CSV table of C-alpha atoms in Angstrom, one decimal:
chain,number,residue,atom,x,y,z
A,5,UNK,CA,-7.4,2.8,2.3
A,6,UNK,CA,-6.7,-1.0,1.5
A,7,UNK,CA,-10.3,-1.7,0.8
A,8,UNK,CA,-11.5,-5.3,-0.6
A,9,UNK,CA,-14.3,-5.5,-3.5
A,10,UNK,CA,-14.7,-8.9,-4.8
A,11,UNK,CA,-16.3,-8.4,-8.3
A,12,UNK,CA,-17.0,-11.2,-10.8
A,13,UNK,CA,-15.6,-10.7,-14.1
A,14,UNK,CA,-18.4,-12.8,-15.7
A,15,UNK,CA,-21.2,-11.2,-14.4
A,16,UNK,CA,-23.4,-14.0,-15.6
A,17,UNK,CA,-21.9,-16.9,-14.0
A,18,UNK,CA,-22.3,-17.3,-10.0
A,19,UNK,CA,-19.8,-19.3,-7.8
A,20,UNK,CA,-20.1,-21.4,-5.0
A,21,UNK,CA,-17.6,-20.0,-2.4
A,22,UNK,CA,-18.0,-22.6,0.0
A,23,UNK,CA,-16.9,-25.2,-2.8
A,24,UNK,CA,-13.4,-24.1,-3.1
A,25,UNK,CA,-10.9,-23.2,-0.5
A,26,UNK,CA,-10.7,-18.8,0.3
A,27,UNK,CA,-7.8,-17.0,-2.1
A,28,UNK,CA,-4.8,-16.3,0.1
A,29,UNK,CA,-4.8,-12.5,-2.3
A,30,UNK,CA,-9.2,-12.5,-1.0
A,31,UNK,CA,-8.5,-12.8,2.9
A,32,UNK,CA,-4.9,-11.3,3.3
A,33,UNK,CA,-4.5,-8.9,0.0
A,34,UNK,CA,-1.4,-7.3,-1.1
A,35,UNK,CA,0.8,-9.3,2.3
A,36,UNK,CA,0.2,-12.7,-0.4
A,37,UNK,CA,1.9,-11.2,-3.3
A,38,UNK,CA,4.5,-9.7,-1.5
A,39,UNK,CA,4.8,-12.6,0.8
A,40,UNK,CA,5.3,-15.2,-3.0
A,41,UNK,CA,8.0,-12.5,-3.9
A,42,UNK,CA,10.5,-12.6,-0.5
A,43,UNK,CA,10.0,-15.7,0.5
A,44,UNK,CA,13.3,-17.2,1.2
A,45,UNK,CA,14.7,-20.3,-0.2
A,46,UNK,CA,15.8,-22.9,3.3
A,47,UNK,CA,17.9,-25.3,3.0
A,48,UNK,CA,16.3,-26.9,5.8
A,49,UNK,CA,16.0,-30.5,4.6
A,50,UNK,CA,17.2,-32.2,7.8
A,51,UNK,CA,15.7,-29.9,10.0
A,52,UNK,CA,12.6,-30.9,8.2
A,53,UNK,CA,13.2,-34.7,8.7
A,54,UNK,CA,14.0,-34.3,12.2
A,55,UNK,CA,10.6,-32.5,12.7
A,56,UNK,CA,9.0,-35.4,10.8
A,57,UNK,CA,10.8,-37.6,13.8
A,58,UNK,CA,9.7,-35.5,16.8
A,59,UNK,CA,6.1,-35.6,14.8
A,60,UNK,CA,6.3,-39.4,14.9
A,61,UNK,CA,7.6,-40.2,18.3
A,62,UNK,CA,5.2,-37.7,20.0
A,63,UNK,CA,2.3,-39.5,18.0
A,64,UNK,CA,3.2,-43.1,19.4
A,65,UNK,CA,4.5,-42.0,22.9
A,66,UNK,CA,1.1,-42.2,24.6
A,67,UNK,CA,0.1,-45.9,23.6
A,68,UNK,CA,3.7,-47.0,24.4
A,69,UNK,CA,3.5,-45.4,27.7
A,70,UNK,CA,0.2,-47.2,28.3
A,71,UNK,CA,2.3,-51.4,28.3
A,72,UNK,CA,3.7,-51.6,31.4
A,73,UNK,CA,6.2,-54.6,29.9
A,74,UNK,CA,7.8,-51.7,28.0
A,75,UNK,CA,8.9,-49.5,30.8
A,76,UNK,CA,12.1,-49.3,30.0
A,77,UNK,CA,11.8,-48.7,26.1
A,78,UNK,CA,8.7,-45.8,26.9
A,79,UNK,CA,11.8,-43.8,29.3
A,80,UNK,CA,14.2,-44.5,26.1
A,81,UNK,CA,11.2,-42.7,23.7
A,82,UNK,CA,10.6,-40.3,26.0
A,83,UNK,CA,14.6,-38.9,26.2
A,84,UNK,CA,14.9,-39.3,22.4
A,85,UNK,CA,11.5,-36.7,22.5
A,86,UNK,CA,13.2,-34.5,24.9
A,87,UNK,CA,16.9,-34.2,22.9
A,88,UNK,CA,15.2,-34.0,19.7
A,89,UNK,CA,13.4,-30.5,21.3
A,90,UNK,CA,16.3,-29.6,22.7
A,91,UNK,CA,18.1,-29.5,19.5
A,92,UNK,CA,15.2,-28.3,17.3
A,93,UNK,CA,14.5,-25.5,20.0
A,94,UNK,CA,17.0,-23.0,18.1
A,95,UNK,CA,17.0,-24.4,15.2
A,96,UNK,CA,16.3,-22.5,11.5
A,97,UNK,CA,18.3,-24.0,9.1
A,98,UNK,CA,20.5,-26.9,8.6
A,99,UNK,CA,23.4,-25.1,9.3
A,100,UNK,CA,22.5,-24.3,12.9
A,101,UNK,CA,22.3,-28.0,13.9
A,102,UNK,CA,24.9,-29.6,16.5
A,103,UNK,CA,27.1,-31.6,15.5
A,104,UNK,CA,26.4,-34.7,16.8
A,105,UNK,CA,22.7,-34.6,15.0
A,106,UNK,CA,23.7,-37.6,12.6
A,107,UNK,CA,23.7,-40.1,15.3
A,108,UNK,CA,20.7,-38.5,17.4
A,109,UNK,CA,18.7,-38.8,13.6
A,110,UNK,CA,19.4,-42.5,13.7
A,111,UNK,CA,19.1,-43.4,17.2
A,112,UNK,CA,15.7,-41.7,16.8
A,113,UNK,CA,15.0,-43.3,13.1
A,114,UNK,CA,16.0,-46.9,15.4
A,115,UNK,CA,13.4,-45.8,17.7
A,116,UNK,CA,11.0,-45.1,16.0
A,117,UNK,CA,11.3,-48.6,13.8
A,118,UNK,CA,10.9,-50.7,17.0
A,119,UNK,CA,7.7,-48.5,18.2
A,120,UNK,CA,6.1,-49.3,14.7
A,121,UNK,CA,6.6,-53.3,15.3
A,122,UNK,CA,4.9,-52.6,19.0
A,123,UNK,CA,1.7,-54.5,19.1
A,124,UNK,CA,-0.5,-51.1,20.1
A,125,UNK,CA,-3.7,-50.0,19.1
A,126,UNK,CA,-3.7,-48.2,16.0
A,127,UNK,CA,-6.8,-46.2,16.6
A,128,UNK,CA,-4.5,-44.1,19.6
A,129,UNK,CA,-1.9,-43.2,17.3
A,130,UNK,CA,-4.1,-42.0,14.5
A,131,UNK,CA,-6.2,-40.1,17.2
A,132,UNK,CA,-2.9,-38.4,18.5
A,133,UNK,CA,-1.8,-37.9,15.0
A,134,UNK,CA,-5.0,-36.0,14.2
A,135,UNK,CA,-4.3,-34.1,17.2
A,136,UNK,CA,-0.9,-33.3,16.7
A,137,UNK,CA,-2.0,-32.1,12.9
A,138,UNK,CA,-5.3,-29.7,14.3
A,139,UNK,CA,-2.4,-28.1,16.2
A,140,UNK,CA,-0.1,-28.0,13.6
A,141,UNK,CA,-2.6,-26.7,11.2
A,142,UNK,CA,-3.9,-23.9,13.8
A,143,UNK,CA,-0.2,-23.0,14.5
A,144,UNK,CA,0.5,-22.2,10.6
A,145,UNK,CA,-2.7,-20.4,10.6
A,146,UNK,CA,-2.0,-17.9,13.5
A,147,UNK,CA,1.5,-17.3,12.2
A,148,UNK,CA,0.2,-16.3,8.3
A,149,UNK,CA,-2.7,-14.4,10.7
A,150,UNK,CA,0.2,-12.5,12.6
A,151,UNK,CA,2.5,-12.2,9.1
A,152,UNK,CA,-0.5,-10.6,7.4
A,153,UNK,CA,-1.4,-8.0,10.3
A,154,UNK,CA,2.0,-6.9,10.6
A,155,UNK,CA,2.8,-6.5,7.1
A,156,UNK,CA,-0.3,-4.5,6.5
A,157,UNK,CA,0.4,-2.0,9.8
A,158,UNK,CA,3.9,-1.9,8.1
A,159,UNK,CA,2.5,-0.3,5.1
A,160,UNK,CA,-0.4,1.2,6.6
A,161,UNK,CA,1.7,3.7,9.5
A,162,UNK,CA,4.1,6.5,9.3
A,163,UNK,CA,7.5,4.9,9.5
A,164,UNK,CA,9.3,6.5,12.9
A,165,UNK,CA,12.2,7.8,11.1
A,166,UNK,CA,9.4,9.9,9.1
A,167,UNK,CA,7.8,11.1,12.4
A,168,UNK,CA,10.9,12.1,12.9
A,169,UNK,CA,11.6,14.2,10.7
A,170,UNK,CA,7.9,15.8,10.9
A,171,UNK,CA,9.2,16.6,14.9
A,172,UNK,CA,12.3,17.8,13.9
A,173,UNK,CA,11.1,20.1,11.2
A,174,UNK,CA,8.6,21.7,13.4
A,175,UNK,CA,10.4,22.3,16.7
A,176,UNK,CA,13.4,24.0,14.1
A,177,UNK,CA,10.3,26.5,13.0
A,178,UNK,CA,9.5,27.6,16.4
A,179,UNK,CA,13.0,27.6,17.4
A,180,UNK,CA,13.7,29.6,14.5
A,181,UNK,CA,14.9,33.0,15.5
A,182,UNK,CA,13.7,34.7,12.2
A,183,UNK,CA,9.7,34.7,11.8
A,184,UNK,CA,9.0,32.4,8.1
A,185,UNK,CA,7.4,34.9,6.2
A,186,UNK,CA,5.8,34.0,2.5
A,187,UNK,CA,8.3,36.3,0.7
A,188,UNK,CA,5.7,35.6,-2.7
A,189,UNK,CA,4.3,37.9,-4.2
A,190,UNK,CA,0.5,37.4,-3.8
A,191,UNK,CA,-0.2,38.2,-7.5
A,192,UNK,CA,2.3,35.7,-8.6
A,193,UNK,CA,-0.1,32.7,-7.0
A,194,UNK,CA,-2.6,33.6,-9.8
A,195,UNK,CA,-0.7,34.9,-12.1
A,196,UNK,CA,-1.5,32.7,-15.7
A,197,UNK,CA,1.7,33.2,-16.8
A,198,UNK,CA,3.7,30.1,-14.4
A,199,UNK,CA,2.5,26.8,-14.6
A,200,UNK,CA,0.8,25.7,-11.9
A,201,UNK,CA,0.9,22.7,-10.1
A,202,UNK,CA,-1.3,21.2,-7.0
A,203,UNK,CA,-0.4,18.9,-4.5
A,204,UNK,CA,-2.6,17.2,-1.4
A,205,UNK,CA,-0.2,15.9,0.9
A,206,UNK,CA,0.8,14.9,4.7
A,207,UNK,CA,3.8,13.5,3.8
A,208,UNK,CA,7.2,15.9,3.4
A,209,UNK,CA,9.6,13.5,1.8
A,210,UNK,CA,7.1,12.6,-0.5
A,211,UNK,CA,5.7,15.6,-1.2
A,212,UNK,CA,9.5,16.9,-1.6
A,213,UNK,CA,11.1,14.1,-3.4
A,214,UNK,CA,7.9,14.5,-6.1
A,215,UNK,CA,8.0,18.0,-6.2
A,216,UNK,CA,11.7,17.6,-7.2
A,217,UNK,CA,11.0,15.5,-9.8
A,218,UNK,CA,8.6,17.6,-11.6
A,219,UNK,CA,11.4,20.0,-11.4
A,220,UNK,CA,14.8,18.5,-12.4
A,221,UNK,CA,13.1,17.3,-15.2
A,222,UNK,CA,11.3,20.9,-16.8
A,223,UNK,CA,12.7,22.6,-19.5
A,224,UNK,CA,12.3,25.8,-17.6
A,225,UNK,CA,11.8,25.5,-13.7
A,226,UNK,CA,11.1,29.1,-13.5
A,227,UNK,CA,7.6,28.7,-14.8
A,228,UNK,CA,6.8,26.1,-12.0
A,229,UNK,CA,4.7,26.7,-9.0
A,230,UNK,CA,3.5,24.4,-6.8
A,231,UNK,CA,0.8,24.9,-4.4
A,232,UNK,CA,1.4,22.7,-1.7
A,233,UNK,CA,-1.8,21.8,0.8
A,234,UNK,CA,-1.4,20.2,4.0
A,235,UNK,CA,-3.1,20.0,7.9
A,236,UNK,CA,-2.6,21.3,10.4
A,237,UNK,CA,-0.4,18.7,12.3
A,238,UNK,CA,2.1,19.0,9.1
A,239,UNK,CA,1.7,22.4,8.2
A,240,UNK,CA,4.8,23.7,9.7
A,241,UNK,CA,7.5,20.9,9.2
A,242,UNK,CA,6.8,21.2,5.4
A,243,UNK,CA,6.5,25.6,5.8
A,244,UNK,CA,10.2,25.2,7.8
A,245,UNK,CA,11.3,21.9,4.8
A,246,UNK,CA,10.6,24.5,1.8
A,247,UNK,CA,12.3,27.9,3.6
A,248,UNK,CA,15.5,25.3,3.9
A,249,UNK,CA,15.8,23.6,0.4
A,250,UNK,CA,14.9,25.0,-2.4
A,251,UNK,CA,14.3,23.2,-6.1
A,252,UNK,CA,16.1,25.3,-8.7
A,253,UNK,CA,14.0,28.6,-10.0
A,254,UNK,CA,10.7,26.9,-8.6
A,255,UNK,CA,8.3,28.5,-6.4
A,256,UNK,CA,6.6,26.2,-3.4
A,257,UNK,CA,3.5,27.5,-1.7
A,258,UNK,CA,2.3,25.7,1.4
A,259,UNK,CA,-1.3,26.5,2.6
A,260,UNK,CA,-3.2,25.2,5.5
A,261,UNK,CA,-6.1,23.7,4.1
A,262,UNK,CA,-7.6,24.0,8.2
A,263,UNK,CA,-7.2,27.3,7.7
A,264,UNK,CA,-10.0,28.1,5.3
A,265,UNK,CA,-13.0,27.6,7.2
A,266,UNK,CA,-14.6,29.7,4.6
A,267,UNK,CA,-14.9,26.4,2.3
A,268,UNK,CA,-17.1,24.6,4.8
A,269,UNK,CA,-20.7,24.5,5.4
A,270,UNK,CA,-22.6,24.6,9.1
A,271,UNK,CA,-23.6,21.4,9.0
A,272,UNK,CA,-20.2,20.0,8.5
A,273,UNK,CA,-18.4,18.1,10.6
A,274,UNK,CA,-14.9,18.1,12.1
A,275,UNK,CA,-13.8,15.1,10.3
A,276,UNK,CA,-15.0,17.2,7.0
A,277,UNK,CA,-13.3,20.1,7.8
A,278,UNK,CA,-9.9,18.2,7.7
A,279,UNK,CA,-7.5,16.9,5.0
A,280,UNK,CA,-8.8,14.4,2.9
A,281,UNK,CA,-5.7,13.7,0.1
A,282,UNK,CA,-6.0,11.0,-2.4
A,283,UNK,CA,-7.7,7.8,-1.1
A,284,UNK,CA,-6.2,4.3,-2.8
A,285,UNK,CA,-8.9,1.0,-2.8
A,286,UNK,CA,-8.1,-2.4,-3.2
A,287,UNK,CA,-9.9,-4.2,-5.9
A,288,UNK,CA,-9.8,-8.2,-6.0
A,289,UNK,CA,-11.9,-9.8,-8.5
A,290,UNK,CA,-11.9,-13.1,-10.3
A,291,UNK,CA,-11.6,-14.2,-14.0
A,292,UNK,CA,-13.8,-17.4,-14.0
A,293,UNK,CA,-12.2,-18.5,-17.4
A,294,UNK,CA,-8.9,-19.3,-15.4
A,295,UNK,CA,-7.9,-22.2,-13.5
A,296,UNK,CA,-8.3,-21.7,-9.7
A,297,UNK,CA,-5.6,-21.3,-8.6
A,298,UNK,CA,-5.6,-17.9,-11.5
A,299,UNK,CA,-8.5,-16.5,-10.9
A,300,UNK,CA,-8.1,-13.9,-8.2
A,301,UNK,CA,-6.5,-10.6,-10.0
A,302,UNK,CA,-6.1,-7.5,-7.4
A,303,UNK,CA,-5.7,-3.8,-8.9
A,304,UNK,CA,-5.3,-0.8,-6.7
A,305,UNK,CA,-8.0,2.3,-7.8
A,306,UNK,CA,-7.2,6.2,-6.7
A,307,UNK,CA,-9.6,8.1,-6.6
A,308,UNK,CA,-10.0,12.0,-5.6
A,309,UNK,CA,-10.3,12.3,-1.9
A,310,UNK,CA,-13.2,15.3,-0.7
A,311,UNK,CA,-10.6,18.1,-0.4
A,312,UNK,CA,-9.8,18.0,-4.1
A,313,UNK,CA,-13.4,19.1,-5.0
A,314,UNK,CA,-12.3,22.2,-2.7
A,315,UNK,CA,-10.0,23.1,-5.4
A,316,UNK,CA,-12.2,25.5,-7.5
A,317,UNK,CA,-12.8,28.0,-4.4
A,318,UNK,CA,-9.2,27.4,-2.9
A,319,UNK,CA,-7.7,28.9,-6.5
A,320,UNK,CA,-10.6,31.2,-7.1
A,321,UNK,CA,-8.2,33.2,-10.1
A,322,UNK,CA,-6.6,29.8,-11.6
A,323,UNK,CA,-8.1,28.3,-14.7
A,324,UNK,CA,-5.6,25.0,-15.7
A,325,UNK,CA,-4.1,23.1,-12.9
A,326,UNK,CA,-2.2,20.1,-13.4
A,327,UNK,CA,-2.8,18.1,-9.8
A,328,UNK,CA,0.1,15.0,-8.6
A,329,UNK,CA,-0.3,12.8,-6.0
A,330,UNK,CA,2.8,12.9,-3.9
A,331,UNK,CA,3.6,9.2,-4.9
A,332,UNK,CA,4.1,9.8,-8.0
A,333,UNK,CA,7.7,10.6,-9.8
A,334,UNK,CA,7.9,12.9,-12.6
A,335,UNK,CA,10.8,11.6,-15.6
A,336,UNK,CA,10.0,14.0,-18.4
A,337,UNK,CA,8.9,17.9,-18.7
A,338,UNK,CA,5.4,17.6,-18.3
A,339,UNK,CA,5.0,21.8,-20.0
A,340,UNK,CA,3.1,20.2,-23.4
A,341,UNK,CA,0.2,19.2,-20.8
A,342,UNK,CA,-0.7,23.2,-20.9
A,343,UNK,CA,-1.5,22.8,-24.6
A,344,UNK,CA,-3.2,19.9,-24.3
A,345,UNK,CA,-6.8,19.8,-26.1
A,346,UNK,CA,-9.6,18.9,-23.9
A,347,UNK,CA,-12.5,19.9,-26.0
A,348,UNK,CA,-15.3,20.5,-23.2
A,349,UNK,CA,-14.0,18.2,-20.9
A,350,UNK,CA,-13.1,19.3,-17.0
A,351,UNK,CA,-10.5,16.3,-16.1
A,352,UNK,CA,-7.5,14.7,-17.7
A,353,UNK,CA,-7.1,11.2,-16.2
A,354,UNK,CA,-5.2,8.1,-17.1
A,355,UNK,CA,-8.4,5.5,-17.6
A,356,UNK,CA,-8.2,1.4,-17.1
A,357,UNK,CA,-10.1,-0.5,-18.6
A,358,UNK,CA,-9.1,-3.8,-16.8
A,359,UNK,CA,-12.7,-2.4,-14.3
A,360,UNK,CA,-15.8,-1.5,-15.5
A,361,UNK,CA,-18.2,0.8,-13.4
A,362,UNK,CA,-20.5,-2.1,-13.8
A,363,UNK,CA,-17.7,-4.2,-11.9
A,364,UNK,CA,-18.2,-2.1,-9.1
A,365,UNK,CA,-22.2,-1.3,-8.8
A,366,UNK,CA,-22.6,-3.0,-5.3
A,367,UNK,CA,-20.6,-0.1,-4.2
A,368,UNK,CA,-22.5,3.0,-6.3
A,369,UNK,CA,-26.1,3.7,-5.0
A,370,UNK,CA,-26.6,5.9,-7.9
A,371,UNK,CA,-28.5,3.8,-11.3
A,372,UNK,CA,-27.9,6.4,-13.7
A,373,UNK,CA,-24.4,5.5,-15.3
A,374,UNK,CA,-22.8,3.7,-17.9
A,375,UNK,CA,-22.0,0.3,-16.8
A,376,UNK,CA,-19.4,-0.3,-19.2
A,377,UNK,CA,-17.1,2.9,-18.9
A,378,UNK,CA,-14.1,2.5,-17.6
A,379,UNK,CA,-12.6,3.7,-14.1
A,380,UNK,CA,-10.2,6.6,-13.7
A,381,UNK,CA,-7.3,6.7,-11.8
A,382,UNK,CA,-5.5,10.2,-9.7
A,383,UNK,CA,-2.3,10.3,-9.7
A,384,UNK,CA,-1.8,13.1,-12.8
A,385,UNK,CA,-4.3,15.0,-14.0
A,386,UNK,CA,-4.9,18.1,-16.2
A,387,UNK,CA,-8.1,20.1,-14.7
A,388,UNK,CA,-10.2,23.4,-16.3
A,389,UNK,CA,-11.2,24.8,-13.2
A,390,UNK,CA,-13.6,27.3,-14.9
A,391,UNK,CA,-15.2,24.6,-16.6
A,392,UNK,CA,-14.9,22.9,-13.1
A,393,UNK,CA,-17.0,25.8,-11.3
A,394,UNK,CA,-19.5,27.2,-14.6
A,395,UNK,CA,-21.0,23.1,-14.3
A,396,UNK,CA,-21.4,23.1,-10.6
A,397,UNK,CA,-19.1,20.2,-10.0
A,398,UNK,CA,-18.6,20.5,-6.4
A,399,UNK,CA,-22.3,21.7,-5.8
A,400,UNK,CA,-23.5,17.8,-7.3
A,401,UNK,CA,-20.7,16.1,-5.4
A,402,UNK,CA,-21.7,17.9,-1.8
A,403,UNK,CA,-25.4,17.2,-2.7
A,404,UNK,CA,-24.7,12.9,-2.9
A,405,UNK,CA,-22.3,12.9,-0.6
A,406,UNK,CA,-24.9,13.9,1.9
A,407,UNK,CA,-26.9,11.3,0.9
A,408,UNK,CA,-24.8,8.5,2.0
A,409,UNK,CA,-25.1,9.4,5.6
A,410,UNK,CA,-24.3,5.4,6.5
A,411,UNK,CA,-21.2,5.5,5.1
A,412,UNK,CA,-17.8,6.5,6.2
A,413,UNK,CA,-16.3,9.3,4.7
A,414,UNK,CA,-13.5,7.0,3.2
A,415,UNK,CA,-16.1,4.7,1.6
A,416,UNK,CA,-18.0,7.4,-0.2
A,417,UNK,CA,-14.5,8.5,-1.5
A,418,UNK,CA,-15.0,5.2,-4.0
A,419,UNK,CA,-18.7,5.8,-5.9
A,420,UNK,CA,-18.6,9.6,-5.8
A,421,UNK,CA,-14.8,9.8,-6.9
A,422,UNK,CA,-15.5,7.9,-9.5
A,423,UNK,CA,-18.8,9.3,-10.9
A,424,UNK,CA,-18.2,12.9,-10.4
A,425,UNK,CA,-17.2,14.0,-13.5
A,426,UNK,CA,-19.3,11.4,-15.4
A,427,UNK,CA,-18.3,12.0,-19.5
A,428,UNK,CA,-16.4,15.2,-18.5
A,429,UNK,CA,-13.0,12.9,-18.5
A,430,UNK,CA,-10.7,13.4,-21.1
A,431,UNK,CA,-8.4,10.1,-21.4
A,432,UNK,CA,-4.7,11.0,-21.4
A,433,UNK,CA,-2.2,8.7,-23.6
A,434,UNK,CA,-1.3,5.1,-21.7
A,435,UNK,CA,2.2,7.1,-22.2
A,436,UNK,CA,1.9,9.9,-19.4
A,437,UNK,CA,1.3,7.6,-16.5
A,438,UNK,CA,2.9,4.1,-15.8
A,439,UNK,CA,1.3,2.9,-12.6
A,440,UNK,CA,1.0,0.0,-10.5
A,441,UNK,CA,4.5,0.6,-8.7
A,442,UNK,CA,3.1,0.2,-5.7
A,443,UNK,CA,2.0,-3.7,-5.3
A,444,UNK,CA,2.5,-4.8,-9.1
A,445,UNK,CA,6.1,-6.9,-9.6
A,446,UNK,CA,5.9,-8.1,-13.6
A,447,UNK,CA,6.1,-4.2,-14.5
A,448,UNK,CA,8.9,-4.7,-17.3
A,449,UNK,CA,12.2,-1.9,-17.0
A,450,UNK,CA,10.8,-1.0,-20.7
A,451,UNK,CA,7.2,0.1,-20.0
A,452,UNK,CA,8.9,2.3,-16.7
A,453,UNK,CA,11.6,3.9,-18.6
A,454,UNK,CA,9.7,5.5,-21.2
A,455,UNK,CA,6.9,6.5,-19.2
A,456,UNK,CA,6.8,10.2,-18.5
A,457,UNK,CA,5.8,9.8,-14.9
A,458,UNK,CA,5.5,6.5,-12.2
A,459,UNK,CA,2.5,6.1,-10.3
A,460,UNK,CA,3.2,3.7,-6.6
A,461,UNK,CA,-0.2,3.3,-6.1
A,462,UNK,CA,-0.7,0.7,-4.0
A,463,UNK,CA,0.3,-0.3,-0.2
A,464,UNK,CA,4.1,-0.7,-1.0
A,465,UNK,CA,5.0,2.8,-1.2
A,466,UNK,CA,8.7,3.0,-2.5
A,467,UNK,CA,9.8,5.1,0.7
A,468,UNK,CA,8.4,1.9,2.8
A,469,UNK,CA,10.7,-0.8,3.8
A,470,UNK,CA,8.3,-3.0,2.9
A,471,UNK,CA,8.3,-0.9,-1.1
A,472,UNK,CA,9.2,-3.1,-3.9
A,473,UNK,CA,12.7,-3.2,-4.5
A,474,UNK,CA,13.4,-3.3,-8.0
A,475,UNK,CA,11.2,-0.1,-8.4
A,476,UNK,CA,12.9,1.8,-5.4
A,477,UNK,CA,16.0,3.7,-7.5
A,478,UNK,CA,13.7,5.4,-9.8
A,479,UNK,CA,12.2,7.4,-6.4
A,480,UNK,CA,15.3,7.4,-4.4
A,481,UNK,CA,17.3,9.6,-6.9
A,482,UNK,CA,14.8,12.6,-6.6
A,483,UNK,CA,15.2,12.0,-2.8
A,484,UNK,CA,16.5,15.7,-1.3
A,485,UNK,CA,20.5,15.6,-0.5
A,486,UNK,CA,22.3,16.9,1.9
A,487,UNK,CA,19.7,17.8,4.7
A,488,UNK,CA,20.6,16.9,8.0
A,489,UNK,CA,17.6,16.1,9.6
A,490,UNK,CA,17.2,13.5,6.8
A,491,UNK,CA,20.5,12.5,8.6
A,492,UNK,CA,19.5,12.6,11.9
A,493,UNK,CA,16.5,10.9,11.6
A,494,UNK,CA,18.6,7.9,10.0
A,495,UNK,CA,16.6,8.2,6.4
A,496,UNK,CA,19.0,7.5,3.7
A,497,UNK,CA,19.0,7.7,0.4
């Protein structure tokens, strides 16, 4: 969820927002980062000069037209304006200009010089110039808002190609002559001899790429068992995909979370009974020690969705599991996570101390928490389910969730997710996860290649056209190859 939190880094210093122009990041979010990186250098110096001429001619025209002694000159000025308008109507860059543009430019230049020598009221020209300036500013603001809207629409909706893949897989599932029965031994799902990974996802392509990267970099793929939870809408597509595609010796078990009605209480709404995977929040805050142009800083916090808190019930016989988000790519073997000594902690997670809980206190109704604590990220998490059950983390989460009746389910995820585990978080070493590949253009190649996993948190996901180009190859190398439905749906590797 692309939600802005305007947080002041210097808590003791107030800022008069009305004295400064509104920051682009604060108003338009990650669109500004994308726009700066993809801004094209236009070779349009001559076009701009022609537009300036047209601007000046339009400003003077009303005043000249009122003077009867200048009727012939008025017609000449009007003709020049129309010629410029026709020439610029289909022109963006200098290369688009017609062959005779030089003569028209010189002709208009001469005409403007004559206009300036005419005895007309300056106030009329000034008023017209102000009107044109206001119109130009309004048009520029409109196009900025429109571009930002289209950008956010592009990053927050499923691409048409992915929707095609889902539909083709679902249709093929029901057309299949054989019923897809699970050949998986039920005892295997609960066996402690396997390394149990868990994912919650609605995205077939993203989930399969994460699974493939985990398996390809594992020293023993036969010990890997993935529990993939999805919703009813995507269940058959997921089921058929993993029926068609295998990943070395790893096992993938797909479950429709909406089939488990015993998970929900009588008072739970239908909305709560849906799949709620990881939620993301855009946090924009100020560093007042920097110049105004560099004060704004944007980070993305990814936290557990409500469905994550059902894992102890969904997997009643398991203890240690590793939870992966579907926007994560694995680059190294993760088997050592099963030997990690977390002491009495419930969850292992990457901590990010660039944001403290105290900076988010306006979004957290609770008062009994350490304001100096770092936030923690989902993406790669090690969980001890037995300790989770013993401490009743899910019950405490459900109780606090029902208190915030005024908030939407998504907004509840931020405070409840951050506070759910309190001091039960074991901080993973930074080398386990390199985050920020979905919004940060400044991550070095060295940092990327030495990380065990890459987390594409942010809105510019690797599978989107708007994803950050320099990071896409790390994701694409683990896409499934040779799948005909991907070719038919125009999904390219």
